[in-house]
Structures are given as structure tokens and as C-alpha cells.
Short mmCIF file of C-alpha atoms in Angstrom, two decimals:
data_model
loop_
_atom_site.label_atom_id
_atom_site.label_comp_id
_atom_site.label_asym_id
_atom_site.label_seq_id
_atom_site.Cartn_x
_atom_site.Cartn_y
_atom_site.Cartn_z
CA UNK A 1 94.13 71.39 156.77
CA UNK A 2 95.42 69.79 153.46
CA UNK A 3 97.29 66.42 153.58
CA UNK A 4 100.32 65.57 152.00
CA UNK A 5 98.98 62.66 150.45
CA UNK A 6 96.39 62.43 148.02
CA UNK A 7 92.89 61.10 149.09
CA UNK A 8 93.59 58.53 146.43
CA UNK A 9 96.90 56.32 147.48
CA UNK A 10 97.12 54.86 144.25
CA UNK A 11 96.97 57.64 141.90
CA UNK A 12 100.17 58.97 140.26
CA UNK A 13 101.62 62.20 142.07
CA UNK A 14 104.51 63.88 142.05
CA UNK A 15 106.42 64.14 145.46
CA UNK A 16 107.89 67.55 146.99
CA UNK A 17 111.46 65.41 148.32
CA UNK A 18 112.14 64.21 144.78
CA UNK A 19 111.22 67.78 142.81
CA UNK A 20 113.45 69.37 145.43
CA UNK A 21 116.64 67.50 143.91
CA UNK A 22 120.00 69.18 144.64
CA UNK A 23 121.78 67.25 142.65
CA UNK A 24 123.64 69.06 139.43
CA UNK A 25 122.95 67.97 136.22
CA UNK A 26 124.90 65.71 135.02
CA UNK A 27 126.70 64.89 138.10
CA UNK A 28 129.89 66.87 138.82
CA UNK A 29 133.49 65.77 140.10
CA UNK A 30 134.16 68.05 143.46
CA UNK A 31 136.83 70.34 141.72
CA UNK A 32 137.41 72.07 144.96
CA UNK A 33 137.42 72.09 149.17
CA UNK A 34 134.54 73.06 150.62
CA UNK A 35 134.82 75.65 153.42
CA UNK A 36 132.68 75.24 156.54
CA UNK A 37 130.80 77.97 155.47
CA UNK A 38 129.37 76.41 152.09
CA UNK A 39 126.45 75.11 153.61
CA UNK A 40 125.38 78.58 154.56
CA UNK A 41 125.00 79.05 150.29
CA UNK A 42 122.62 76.01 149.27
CA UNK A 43 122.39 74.15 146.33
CA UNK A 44 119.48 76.49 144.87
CA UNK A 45 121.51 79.89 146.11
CA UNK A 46 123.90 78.18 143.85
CA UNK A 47 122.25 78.40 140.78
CA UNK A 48 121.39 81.80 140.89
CA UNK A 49 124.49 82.99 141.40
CA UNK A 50 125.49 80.62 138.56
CA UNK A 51 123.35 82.32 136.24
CA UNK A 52 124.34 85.83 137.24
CA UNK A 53 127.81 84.82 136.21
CA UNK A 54 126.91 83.72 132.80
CA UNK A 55 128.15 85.13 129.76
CA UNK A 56 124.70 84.97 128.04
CA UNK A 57 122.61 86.24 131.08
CA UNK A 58 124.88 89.56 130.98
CA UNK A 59 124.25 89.64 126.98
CA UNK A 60 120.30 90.05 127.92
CA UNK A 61 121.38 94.17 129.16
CA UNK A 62 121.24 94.52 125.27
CA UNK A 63 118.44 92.57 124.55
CA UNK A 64 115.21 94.09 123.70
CA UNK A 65 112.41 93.35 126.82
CA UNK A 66 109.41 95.46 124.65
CA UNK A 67 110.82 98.65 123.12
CA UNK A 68 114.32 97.61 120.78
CA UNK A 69 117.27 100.10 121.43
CA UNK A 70 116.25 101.58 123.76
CA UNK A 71 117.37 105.28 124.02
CA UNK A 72 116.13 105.91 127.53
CA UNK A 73 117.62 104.69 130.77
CA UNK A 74 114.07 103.69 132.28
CA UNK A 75 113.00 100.66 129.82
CA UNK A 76 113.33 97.59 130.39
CA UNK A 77 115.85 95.40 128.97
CA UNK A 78 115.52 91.71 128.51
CA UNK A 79 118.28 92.19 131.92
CA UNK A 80 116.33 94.43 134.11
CA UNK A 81 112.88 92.09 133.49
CA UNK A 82 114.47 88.94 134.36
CA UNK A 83 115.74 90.71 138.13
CA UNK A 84 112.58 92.23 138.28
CA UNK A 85 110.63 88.86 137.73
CA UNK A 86 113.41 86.74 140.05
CA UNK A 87 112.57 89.40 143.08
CA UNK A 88 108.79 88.38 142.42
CA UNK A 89 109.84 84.60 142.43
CA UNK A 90 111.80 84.67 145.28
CA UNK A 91 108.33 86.12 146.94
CA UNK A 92 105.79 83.92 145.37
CA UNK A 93 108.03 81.02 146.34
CA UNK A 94 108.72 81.55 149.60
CA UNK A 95 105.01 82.98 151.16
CA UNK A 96 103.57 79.81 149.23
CA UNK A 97 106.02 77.52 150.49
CA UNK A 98 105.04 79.41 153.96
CA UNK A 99 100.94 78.53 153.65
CA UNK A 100 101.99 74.92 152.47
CA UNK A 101 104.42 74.20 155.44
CA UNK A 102 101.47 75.88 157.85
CA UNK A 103 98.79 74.05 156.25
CA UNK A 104 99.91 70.38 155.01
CA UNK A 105 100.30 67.64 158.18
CA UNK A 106 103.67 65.82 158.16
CA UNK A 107 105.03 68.41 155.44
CA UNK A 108 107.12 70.48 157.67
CA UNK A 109 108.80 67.15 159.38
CA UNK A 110 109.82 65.64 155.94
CA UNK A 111 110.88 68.76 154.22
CA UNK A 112 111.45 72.27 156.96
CA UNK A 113 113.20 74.51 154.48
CA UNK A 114 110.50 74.14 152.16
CA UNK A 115 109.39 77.89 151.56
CA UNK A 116 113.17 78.72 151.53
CA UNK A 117 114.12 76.34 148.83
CA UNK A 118 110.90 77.02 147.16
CA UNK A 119 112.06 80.68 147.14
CA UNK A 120 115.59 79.61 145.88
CA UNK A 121 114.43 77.90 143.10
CA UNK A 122 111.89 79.67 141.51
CA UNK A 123 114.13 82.85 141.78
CA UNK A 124 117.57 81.17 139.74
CA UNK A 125 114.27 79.83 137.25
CA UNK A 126 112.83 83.17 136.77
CA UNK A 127 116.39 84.73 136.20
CA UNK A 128 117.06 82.55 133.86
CA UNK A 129 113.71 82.40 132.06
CA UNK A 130 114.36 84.66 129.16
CA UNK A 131 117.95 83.28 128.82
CA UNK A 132 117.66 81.61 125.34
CA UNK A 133 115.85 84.42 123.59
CA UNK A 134 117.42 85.86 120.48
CA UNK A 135 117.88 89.61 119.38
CA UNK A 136 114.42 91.61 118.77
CA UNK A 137 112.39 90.26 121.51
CA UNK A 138 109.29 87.75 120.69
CA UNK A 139 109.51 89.18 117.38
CA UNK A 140 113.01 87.45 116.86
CA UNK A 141 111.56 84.12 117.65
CA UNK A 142 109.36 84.98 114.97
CA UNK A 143 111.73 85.84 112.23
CA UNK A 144 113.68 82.96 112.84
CA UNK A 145 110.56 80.73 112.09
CA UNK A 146 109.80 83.14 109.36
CA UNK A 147 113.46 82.24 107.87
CA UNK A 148 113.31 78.73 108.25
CA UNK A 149 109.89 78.09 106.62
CA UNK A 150 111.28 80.08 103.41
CA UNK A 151 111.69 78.99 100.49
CA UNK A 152 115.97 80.65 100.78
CA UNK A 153 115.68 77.96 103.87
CA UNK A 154 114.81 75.07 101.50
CA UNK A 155 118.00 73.94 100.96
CA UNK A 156 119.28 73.13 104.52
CA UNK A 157 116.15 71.56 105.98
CA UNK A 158 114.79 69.54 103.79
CA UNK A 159 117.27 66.65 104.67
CA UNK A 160 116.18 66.83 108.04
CA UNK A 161 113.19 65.12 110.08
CA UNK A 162 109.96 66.06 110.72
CA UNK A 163 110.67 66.96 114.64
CA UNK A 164 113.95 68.85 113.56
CA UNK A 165 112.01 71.17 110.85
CA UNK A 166 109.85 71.60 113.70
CA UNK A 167 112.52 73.22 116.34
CA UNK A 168 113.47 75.40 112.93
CA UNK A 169 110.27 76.68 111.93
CA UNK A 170 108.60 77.11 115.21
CA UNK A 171 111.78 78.22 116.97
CA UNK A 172 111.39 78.54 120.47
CA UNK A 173 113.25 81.25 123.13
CA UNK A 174 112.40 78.48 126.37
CA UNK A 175 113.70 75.47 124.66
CA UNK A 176 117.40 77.64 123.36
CA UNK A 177 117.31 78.51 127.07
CA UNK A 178 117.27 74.75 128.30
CA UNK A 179 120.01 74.27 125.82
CA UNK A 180 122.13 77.28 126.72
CA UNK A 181 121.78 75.98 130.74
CA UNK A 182 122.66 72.30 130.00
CA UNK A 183 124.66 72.66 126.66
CA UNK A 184 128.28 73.03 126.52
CA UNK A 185 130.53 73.68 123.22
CA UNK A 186 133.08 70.96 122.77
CA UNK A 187 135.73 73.98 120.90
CA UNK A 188 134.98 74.96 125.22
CA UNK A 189 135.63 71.88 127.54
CA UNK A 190 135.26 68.18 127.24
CA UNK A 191 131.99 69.03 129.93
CA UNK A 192 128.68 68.29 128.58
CA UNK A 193 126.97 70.39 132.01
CA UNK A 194 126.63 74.00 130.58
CA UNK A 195 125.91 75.62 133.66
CA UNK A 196 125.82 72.72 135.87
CA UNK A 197 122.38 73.81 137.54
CA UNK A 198 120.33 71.30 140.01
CA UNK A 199 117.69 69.09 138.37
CA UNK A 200 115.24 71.25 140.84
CA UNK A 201 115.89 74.57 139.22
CA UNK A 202 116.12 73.10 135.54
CA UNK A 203 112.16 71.02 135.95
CA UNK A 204 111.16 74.68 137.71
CA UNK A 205 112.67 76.41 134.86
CA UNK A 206 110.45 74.29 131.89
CA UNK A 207 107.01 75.57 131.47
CA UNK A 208 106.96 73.85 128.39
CA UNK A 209 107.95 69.92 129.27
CA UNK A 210 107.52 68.28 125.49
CA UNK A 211 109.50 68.42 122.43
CA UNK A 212 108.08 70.26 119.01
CA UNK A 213 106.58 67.26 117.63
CA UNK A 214 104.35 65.26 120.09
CA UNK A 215 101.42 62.75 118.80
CA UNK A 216 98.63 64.97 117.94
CA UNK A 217 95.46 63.04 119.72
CA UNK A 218 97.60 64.07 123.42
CA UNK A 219 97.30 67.58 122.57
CA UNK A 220 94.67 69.71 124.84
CA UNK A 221 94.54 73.78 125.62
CA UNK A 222 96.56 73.15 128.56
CA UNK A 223 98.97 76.21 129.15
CA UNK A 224 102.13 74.19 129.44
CA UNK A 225 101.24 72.77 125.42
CA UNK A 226 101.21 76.29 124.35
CA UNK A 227 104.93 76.14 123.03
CA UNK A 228 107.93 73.67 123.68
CA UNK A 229 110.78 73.71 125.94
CA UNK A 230 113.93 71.83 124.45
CA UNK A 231 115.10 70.62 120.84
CA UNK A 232 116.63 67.48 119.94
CA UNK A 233 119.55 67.97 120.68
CA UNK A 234 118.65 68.10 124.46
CA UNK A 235 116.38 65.09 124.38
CA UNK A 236 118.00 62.43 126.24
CA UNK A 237 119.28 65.65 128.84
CA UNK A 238 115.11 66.46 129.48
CA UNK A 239 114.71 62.61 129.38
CA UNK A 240 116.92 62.72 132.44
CA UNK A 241 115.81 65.85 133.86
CA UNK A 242 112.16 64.05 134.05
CA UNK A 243 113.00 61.00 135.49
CA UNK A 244 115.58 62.73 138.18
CA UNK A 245 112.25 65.05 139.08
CA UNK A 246 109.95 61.98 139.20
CA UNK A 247 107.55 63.94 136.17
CA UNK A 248 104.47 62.83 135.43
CA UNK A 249 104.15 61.67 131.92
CA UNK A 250 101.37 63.26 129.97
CA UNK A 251 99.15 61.21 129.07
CA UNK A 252 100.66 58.40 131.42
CA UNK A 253 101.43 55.95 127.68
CA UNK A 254 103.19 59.60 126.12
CA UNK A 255 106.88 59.34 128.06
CA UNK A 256 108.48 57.88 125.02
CA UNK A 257 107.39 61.25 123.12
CA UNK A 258 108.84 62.95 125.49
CA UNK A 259 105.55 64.94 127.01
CA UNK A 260 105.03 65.73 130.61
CA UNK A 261 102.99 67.13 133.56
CA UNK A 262 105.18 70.81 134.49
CA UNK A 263 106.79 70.77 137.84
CA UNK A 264 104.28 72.86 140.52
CA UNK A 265 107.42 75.18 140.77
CA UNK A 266 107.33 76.42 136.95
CA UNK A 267 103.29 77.47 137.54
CA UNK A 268 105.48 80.17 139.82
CA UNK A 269 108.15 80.86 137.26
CA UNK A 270 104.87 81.74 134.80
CA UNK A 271 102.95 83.95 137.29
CA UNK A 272 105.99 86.17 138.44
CA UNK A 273 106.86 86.35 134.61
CA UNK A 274 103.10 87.68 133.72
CA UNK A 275 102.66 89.84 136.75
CA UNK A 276 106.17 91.99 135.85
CA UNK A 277 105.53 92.19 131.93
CA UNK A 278 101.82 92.70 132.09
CA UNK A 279 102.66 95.47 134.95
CA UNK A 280 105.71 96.76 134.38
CA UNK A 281 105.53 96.89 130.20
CA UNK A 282 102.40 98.92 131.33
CA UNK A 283 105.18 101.43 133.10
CA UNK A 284 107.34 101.42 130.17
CA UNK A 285 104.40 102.89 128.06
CA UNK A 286 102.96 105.23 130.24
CA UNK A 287 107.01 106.40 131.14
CA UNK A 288 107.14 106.81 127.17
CA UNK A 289 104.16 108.58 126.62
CA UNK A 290 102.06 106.20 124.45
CA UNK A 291 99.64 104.96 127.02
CA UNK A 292 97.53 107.81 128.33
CA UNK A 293 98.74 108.87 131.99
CA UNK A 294 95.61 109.69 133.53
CA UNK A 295 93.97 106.48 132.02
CA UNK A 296 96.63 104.60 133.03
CA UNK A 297 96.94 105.68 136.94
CA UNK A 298 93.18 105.67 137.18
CA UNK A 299 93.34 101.57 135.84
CA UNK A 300 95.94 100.87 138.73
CA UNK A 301 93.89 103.06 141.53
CA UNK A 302 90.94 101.07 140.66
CA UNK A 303 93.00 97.35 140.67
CA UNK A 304 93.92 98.29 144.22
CA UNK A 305 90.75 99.38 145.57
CA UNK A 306 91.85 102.59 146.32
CA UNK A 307 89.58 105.06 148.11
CA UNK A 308 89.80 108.78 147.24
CA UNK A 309 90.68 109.49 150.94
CA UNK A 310 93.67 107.33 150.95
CA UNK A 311 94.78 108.39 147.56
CA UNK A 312 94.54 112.12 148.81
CA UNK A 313 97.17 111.18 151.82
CA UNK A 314 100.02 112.02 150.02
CA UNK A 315 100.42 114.71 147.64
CA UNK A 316 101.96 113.78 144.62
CA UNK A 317 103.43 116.52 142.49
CA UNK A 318 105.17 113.80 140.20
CA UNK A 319 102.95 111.43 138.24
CA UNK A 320 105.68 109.09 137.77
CA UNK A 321 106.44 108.77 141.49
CA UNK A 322 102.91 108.34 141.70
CA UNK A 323 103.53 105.86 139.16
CA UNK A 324 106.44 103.62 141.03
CA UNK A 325 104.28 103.86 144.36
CA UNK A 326 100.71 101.94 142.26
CA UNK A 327 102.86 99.52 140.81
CA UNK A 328 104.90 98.07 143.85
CA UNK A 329 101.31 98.05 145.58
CA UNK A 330 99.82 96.43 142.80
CA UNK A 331 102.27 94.22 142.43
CA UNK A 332 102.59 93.00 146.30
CA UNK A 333 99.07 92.31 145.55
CA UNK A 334 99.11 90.13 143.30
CA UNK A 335 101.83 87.98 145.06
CA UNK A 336 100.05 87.72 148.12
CA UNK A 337 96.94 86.16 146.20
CA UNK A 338 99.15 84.26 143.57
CA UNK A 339 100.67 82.91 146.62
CA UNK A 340 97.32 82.00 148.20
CA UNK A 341 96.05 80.56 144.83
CA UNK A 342 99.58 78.43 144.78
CA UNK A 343 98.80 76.89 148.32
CA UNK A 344 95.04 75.89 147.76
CA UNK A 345 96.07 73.83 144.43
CA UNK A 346 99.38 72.34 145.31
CA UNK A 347 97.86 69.07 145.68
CA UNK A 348 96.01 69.23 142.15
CA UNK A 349 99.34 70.19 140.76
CA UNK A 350 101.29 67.14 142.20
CA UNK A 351 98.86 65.14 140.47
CA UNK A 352 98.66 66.95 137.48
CA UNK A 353 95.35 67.70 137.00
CA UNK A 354 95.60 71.27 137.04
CA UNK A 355 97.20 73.45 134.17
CA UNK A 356 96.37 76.91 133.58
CA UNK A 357 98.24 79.74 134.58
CA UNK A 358 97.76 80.61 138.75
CA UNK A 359 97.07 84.64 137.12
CA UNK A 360 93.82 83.28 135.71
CA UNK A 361 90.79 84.56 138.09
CA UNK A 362 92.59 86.48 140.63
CA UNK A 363 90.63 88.80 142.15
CA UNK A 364 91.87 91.40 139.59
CA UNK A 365 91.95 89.57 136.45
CA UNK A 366 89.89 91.28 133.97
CA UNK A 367 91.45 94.74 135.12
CA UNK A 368 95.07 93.10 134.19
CA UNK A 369 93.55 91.80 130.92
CA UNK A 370 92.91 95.86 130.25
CA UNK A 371 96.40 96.35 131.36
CA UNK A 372 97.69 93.95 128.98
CA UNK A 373 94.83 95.49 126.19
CA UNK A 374 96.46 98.72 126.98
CA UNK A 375 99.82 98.33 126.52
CA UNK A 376 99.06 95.92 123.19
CA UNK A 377 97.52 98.78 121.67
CA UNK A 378 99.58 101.71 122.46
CA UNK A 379 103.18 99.95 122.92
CA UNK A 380 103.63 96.72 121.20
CA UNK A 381 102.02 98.15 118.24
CA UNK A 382 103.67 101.88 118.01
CA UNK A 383 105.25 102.57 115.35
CA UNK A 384 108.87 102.56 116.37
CA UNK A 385 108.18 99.05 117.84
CA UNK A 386 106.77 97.75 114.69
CA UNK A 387 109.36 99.15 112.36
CA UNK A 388 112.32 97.41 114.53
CA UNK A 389 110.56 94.39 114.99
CA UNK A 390 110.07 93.96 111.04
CA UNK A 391 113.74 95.05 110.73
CA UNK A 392 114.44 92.49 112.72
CA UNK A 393 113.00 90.45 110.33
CA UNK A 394 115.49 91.30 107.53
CA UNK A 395 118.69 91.12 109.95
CA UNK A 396 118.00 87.74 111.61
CA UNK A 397 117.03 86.30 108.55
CA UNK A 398 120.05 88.00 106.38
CA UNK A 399 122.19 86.96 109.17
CA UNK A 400 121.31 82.81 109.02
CA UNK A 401 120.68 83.16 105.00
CA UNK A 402 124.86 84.11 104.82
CA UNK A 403 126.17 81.61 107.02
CA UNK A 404 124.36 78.74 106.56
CA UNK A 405 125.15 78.98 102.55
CA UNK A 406 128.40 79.60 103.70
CA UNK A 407 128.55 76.48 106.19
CA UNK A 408 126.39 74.16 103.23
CA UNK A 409 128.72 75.41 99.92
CA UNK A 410 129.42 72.45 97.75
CA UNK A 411 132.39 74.82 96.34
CA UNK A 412 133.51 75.94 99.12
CA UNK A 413 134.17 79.64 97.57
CA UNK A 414 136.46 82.54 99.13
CA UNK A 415 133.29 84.27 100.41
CA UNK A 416 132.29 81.30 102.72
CA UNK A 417 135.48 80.37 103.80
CA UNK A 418 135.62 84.40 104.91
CA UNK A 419 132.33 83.79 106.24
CA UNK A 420 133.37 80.56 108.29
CA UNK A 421 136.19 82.32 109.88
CA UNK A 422 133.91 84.87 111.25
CA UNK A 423 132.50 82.58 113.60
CA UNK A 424 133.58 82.30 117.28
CA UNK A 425 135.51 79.02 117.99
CA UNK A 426 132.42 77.42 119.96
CA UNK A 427 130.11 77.64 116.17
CA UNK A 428 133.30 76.49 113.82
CA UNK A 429 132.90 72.86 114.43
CA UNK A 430 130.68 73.24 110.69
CA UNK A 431 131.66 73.10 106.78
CA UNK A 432 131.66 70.77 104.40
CA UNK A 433 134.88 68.70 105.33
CA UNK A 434 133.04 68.02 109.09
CA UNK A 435 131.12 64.87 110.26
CA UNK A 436 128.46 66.70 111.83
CA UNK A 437 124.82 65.84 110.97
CA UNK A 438 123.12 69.04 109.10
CA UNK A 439 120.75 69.64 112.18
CA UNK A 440 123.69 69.96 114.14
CA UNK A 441 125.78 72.43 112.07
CA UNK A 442 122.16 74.32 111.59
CA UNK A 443 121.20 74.45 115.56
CA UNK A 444 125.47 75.45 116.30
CA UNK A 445 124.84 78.57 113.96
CA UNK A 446 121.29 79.15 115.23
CA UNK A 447 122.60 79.14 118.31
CA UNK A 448 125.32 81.77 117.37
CA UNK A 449 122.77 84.06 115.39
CA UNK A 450 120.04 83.58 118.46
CA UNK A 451 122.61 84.70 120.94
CA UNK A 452 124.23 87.98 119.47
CA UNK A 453 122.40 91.73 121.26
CA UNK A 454 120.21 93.43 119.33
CA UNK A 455 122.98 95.74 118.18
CA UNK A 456 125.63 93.13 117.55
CA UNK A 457 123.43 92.30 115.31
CA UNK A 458 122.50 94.82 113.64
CA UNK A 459 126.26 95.71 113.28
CA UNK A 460 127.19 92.76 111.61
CA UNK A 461 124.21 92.62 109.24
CA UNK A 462 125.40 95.69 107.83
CA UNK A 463 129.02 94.69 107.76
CA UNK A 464 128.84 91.25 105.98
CA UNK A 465 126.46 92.99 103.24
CA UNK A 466 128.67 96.26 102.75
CA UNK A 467 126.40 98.22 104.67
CA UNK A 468 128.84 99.74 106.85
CA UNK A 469 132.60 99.16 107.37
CA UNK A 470 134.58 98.42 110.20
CA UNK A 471 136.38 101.66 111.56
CA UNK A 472 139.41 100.21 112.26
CA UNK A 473 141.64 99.09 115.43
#
């Protein structure tokens, strides 16, 4: 049996009451009367349902997941992957919060809705996961860096500092989702909550807990340095997130930079995120004809151990039914052992000396990395990905190049002032007559560029460069 505390009472450790918060960030006035049935929808329930409601989760139903505009109803948008991954949350949550409450003395006393709230959370985290990305998938992250380390770019960031550049020119999807859950416009509210989510599923939601600039010597491969998960401008909001949570800093003398141990719950958020993309961008490609079909059901057979004489039970006269049936298998699969894998290293994760993804040497792990191989080869890098994505390229950066001269004119011409008043309300707080520090008015119109669909953006590309005109009213 494991115990709940570590064999060493002094060491540093995260506790399961305090990374459980339900308290909303920042703390909210009670705008309303509870009805007696409002403790049957928790805190964490909450959140979800929060997210669902958002104006920029529905914008991800026109956000590309792997293949941009889609023309087919059976790829994945950035919308249907982040339900998709939330269903395998609310799973991976709730079996290991099951083997934790069966196996840890004293745990299901202190805390007997663990594997429920466990479920909760990591299910509003994983919805919201790809929240912050901008138009053109990965590849949009990537053209926004591209832009800002420009020479066109030049202009507007040299005045800034060396951890600003660094949110520009290594522009990050996770930390513009942090901001889009605890950010909100002051042209919207005098509220500073944006979505007003518990501390719980915010620490959950940050696989990457450090800013872009951390000191150098506390770098080490660990998976949560790969990237990082807010900018600046949330600083002082992950500073409080951190110290609500009871984070570990990492090292213990790096807190002041910012840098921390993940919360156990985002190792979860990470594995339900890799098992649907590596899985289910397979589907995509064998659904579009680009990954071989017999190759391709012949790889899943063989992750599942599949004997001929089961596989000869039913007769499939389909492939792609054949298809659906292998990957909800497969992917049951991999929850259950996730799940398992979860349990057995909860204790190293509370201390924080474990931190690589929970994916890594499952009993199936080389046959995902073909997977993943697979679908690198045939769908990421076919053609019509490759021309959108570099597209992409040109439209994002266009699209940041116009306003930003516009926002930054010392003459303030008739183009920019046309430009300006393009804006939504929430991004006009910018120009030359406002008090706002450059980073500011650069991360407001960021934040308007990184938000717009694939084809919003696209359409006005074309429209502010006389590509195409407006048809009217």
C-alpha cells in the first residue's frame, strides 16, 4: 500500500487538499442565490461548463487541429480534439484517482471525492488546453515567432525587455491560453477574472509552470521546460496561482523567476492530449487517404494484441468501421495503463522528482512512436498541409505587420487611423495618443491576430491588402 506521506517528513511535497482548491481566481463577489441544488454541480463541473460557454472555445470549430480548412466533415478541428481529449481526461482522472483512494492509507478519510474531482478537473483542463492557439495550428505559433524575430518586427520590439522579446519571438499557444482564462479586457468589465476558473483547474491546466526567460543554469530536459505557459502580463496572476496551489519552486532558490514543479494533475492533461492526437491524427490520415489503410489497421491490430481468431469474429465489410472499433480499443488501453502508471508515481510527483510525460514506456510505446512516424510522414508533411501552413506564414505575419505600423505611426496617417478602427473595442485601447506601455499595445493586438479562425483570417488578409472586397450588406 502507498502512504500519503512521504518516507521523508521533511522533504518538500505538494499536498492533494491544497492542489484541490475550489476557490475562483481572483476571488468573486456572490452575484447570485444559490439554489439547493448547486451543490449537486461542483466547483470543477463549474469550470467546464465555463469553458464550453466561452466565446473563444466555440472559435476553436474553425481552427485548424492537423489538416487547415478542412473540406470534409470527419477531421478534426481544434473543437472536436479538445472534447475528444476532455472525454479521455475525465477517464484518466477519475480510474487514477480510483487506484490512489484504494491504495493510499488515510487518503480516502481526508479527501473521498478524490477520483471525482480528479476527473472534474483534468476534463475543464483538457477542454481548455488548446484554448490560446492562433489560426493555422502549431504552424501559427510558428509564424508568429517567425514575424516577430524579423527584421519588419524591428521597430516595435526593440524598446522592449529581454523576457518580453522572448513571449514575441517564441510565442507560445499554452501561455495565450492562461491569459485568455484569467485575462479580461478593460473596453469589457472593470473584472480582472477572465473566466473566473478555480486555482485547481488553472495549476492542472499549466504544463508549462515558468515564464520565457528563466536563469539558464536551472534549465534540464524535463518535459514541463519544453515551452512556457504565461507572458508577462500574467506574472503576478501565475505568481498567485502557485502559491494558492502550494507549487513547488524549481529549483527550491528559482520562485522569484517564476519556475515551478507542474501540478500531478497537468501530467494527465499531457497524456490524454498525446493519446487523442497521436491516435486520432492517425484516423484523420488514414480517413484521407495519405496513410496506407492496410498498414495502418495492421499497426493498431498489433498495439492491441489482437489474435487472428478474435479479429475474424466480426466481419467487417467497412474498413473505416473497422477503423472506429481499433481506435476506441486502443485508446481504452492506453487509459487503463496511463491510469495505472499515474497511481504508482503520484508520490514522486508530489515531490517533484518525476517529469516526463506518463506516455513514455507504456507497454505500447514504440508502436505509438510509429503511429506518430506515420502520420508525420504522410499527413503533417502532405502537400496541402504544407502549402497552408506556409500560407499561414504570409497571413499571420501580413496581418500583425499592418496593425502594429498602424498602432506605432508617428504620423498618424488616414490608412492607420482606418486600420485602428478595424479593431474590436476590447484591442482599441492602442495608438499613439494612449499611455499604454509598447508590450502592452503589442500583446492587445497579438492577442486579436492570435484569436481570429483560420478563415477570418484569411478573409481579412485579403481585404486590408485589396485582395478581395467586401460584398456588401
Amino acid at each position: 500500500m502507498l502512504h500519503l506521506t512521504p518516507p521523508d517528513e521533511n522533504a518538500p511535497t505538494m499536498r492533494w487538499g491544497q492542489l484541490l482548491s475550489r476557490r475562483r481566481y481572483p476571488e468573486q463577489p456572490q452575484l447570485h442565490v444559490v439554489s439547493e441544488a448547486a451543490p449537486v454541480r461542483g466547483a470543477f463541473v463549474a469550470d467546464y461548463d465555463r469553458v464550453v460557454f466561452s466565446s473563444a472555445f466555440r472559435r476553436l470549430q474553425r481552427k485548424t487541429q492537423v489538416m487547415p480548412l478542412p473540406e470534409t466533415d470527419f477531421v478534426h478541428t481544434r473543437l472536436t480534439h479538445s472534447l475528444e481529449t476532455a472525454c479521455v481526461g475525465r477517464s484518466l482522472g477519475r480510474l487514477g484517482g480510483r487506484l490512489l483512494l484504494e491504495e493510499t492509507a488515510g487518503l480516502a478519510d481526508e479527501l473521498p471525492h478524490l477520483d471525482s474531482d480528479f476527473g472534474d478537473i483534468v476534463a475543464a483542463a483538457c477542454l481548455a488546453h488548446d484554448i490560446g492557439n492562433p489560426p493555422f495550428g502549431h504552424s501559427g505559433e510558428d509564424a508568429i515567432s517567425a514575424y516577430f524575430r524579423s527584421s519588419a518586427a524591428e521597430p516595435f520590439v526593440r524598446m522592449l525587455s529581454e523576457a518580453q522579446r522572448a513571449d514575441l519571438q517564441h510565442f507560445e499557444g499554452n501561455a495565450a491560453g492562461f491569459r485568455v482564462l484569467t485575462h479580461t479586457y478593460a473596453a469589457h468589465s472593470s473584472g480582472s477574472a477572465g473566466l473566473g476558473l478555480t486555482y485547481a483547474t488553472l495549476g492542472a491546466f499549466s504544463k508549462y509552470p515558468r515564464a520565457s526567460v528563466v536563469p539558464e543554469q536551472a534549465l534540464t530536459q524535463s518535459i514541463s521546460e519544453k515551452k512556457y505557459g504565461y507572458f508577462q502580463t500574467e506574472a503576478v496572476r501565475f505568481e498567485e496561482v502557485a502559491r494558492e496551489l502550494g507549487l513547488l519552486p524549481k529549483p527550491a532558490d528559482a520562485a522569484a523567476a517564476g519556475f515551478y514543479h507542474r501540478h500531478p494533475l497537468a501530467f494527465l492533461v499531457e497524456a490524454a492530449d498525446d493519446i487523442c492526437y497521436r491516435i486520432i491524427d492517425f484516423e484523420d490520415g488514414l480517413k484521407l487517404g495519405l496513410i496506407p489503410c492496410e498498414k495502418g489497421l495492421a499497426l493498431l491490430r498489433d498495439m492491441l494484441g489482437d489474435a487472428p481468431t478474435r479479429r475474424g469474429s466480426v466481419q467487417w465489410r467497412d474498413w473505416r468501421e473497422e477503423l472506429g472499433y481499433l481506435r476506441a480499443r486502443l485508446i481504452n488501453q492506453l487509459v487503463q495503463q496511463t491510469a495505472r502508471r499515474f497511481a504508482d508515481r503520484a508520490p514522486a510527483l508530489l515531490r517533484g522528482h518525476l517529469d516526463e510525460p506518463l506516455v513514455h514506456k507504456l507497454d505500447c510505446w514504440e508502436q505509438l512512436q510509429e503511429v506518430h512516424r506515420l502520420t508525420v510522414e504522410h499527413l503533417y508533411q502532405s502537400r496541402p498541409v504544407l502549402e497552408i501552413e506556409a500560407a499561414g506564414f504570409e497571413v499571420l505575419g501580413g496581418l500583425l505587420d499592418a496593425f502594429l505600423a498602424a498602432t506605432f505611426d508617428p504620423h498618424d496617417s488616414a490608412r492607420s487611423r482606418k486600420l485602428r478602427q478595424l479593431l474590436p473595442g476590447q484591442f482599441c485601447a492602442i495608438g499613439p495618443q494612449q499611455d499604454a506601455g509598447a508590450y502592452e499595445q503589442i500583446i492587445l493586438l497579438t492577442d486579436y491576430i492570435g484569436g481570429l479562425t483560420d478563415q477570418n483570417a484569411l478573409s481579412l488578409f485579403r481585404t486590408i491588402w485589396g485582395i478581395d472586397l467586401p460584398k456588401g450588406f
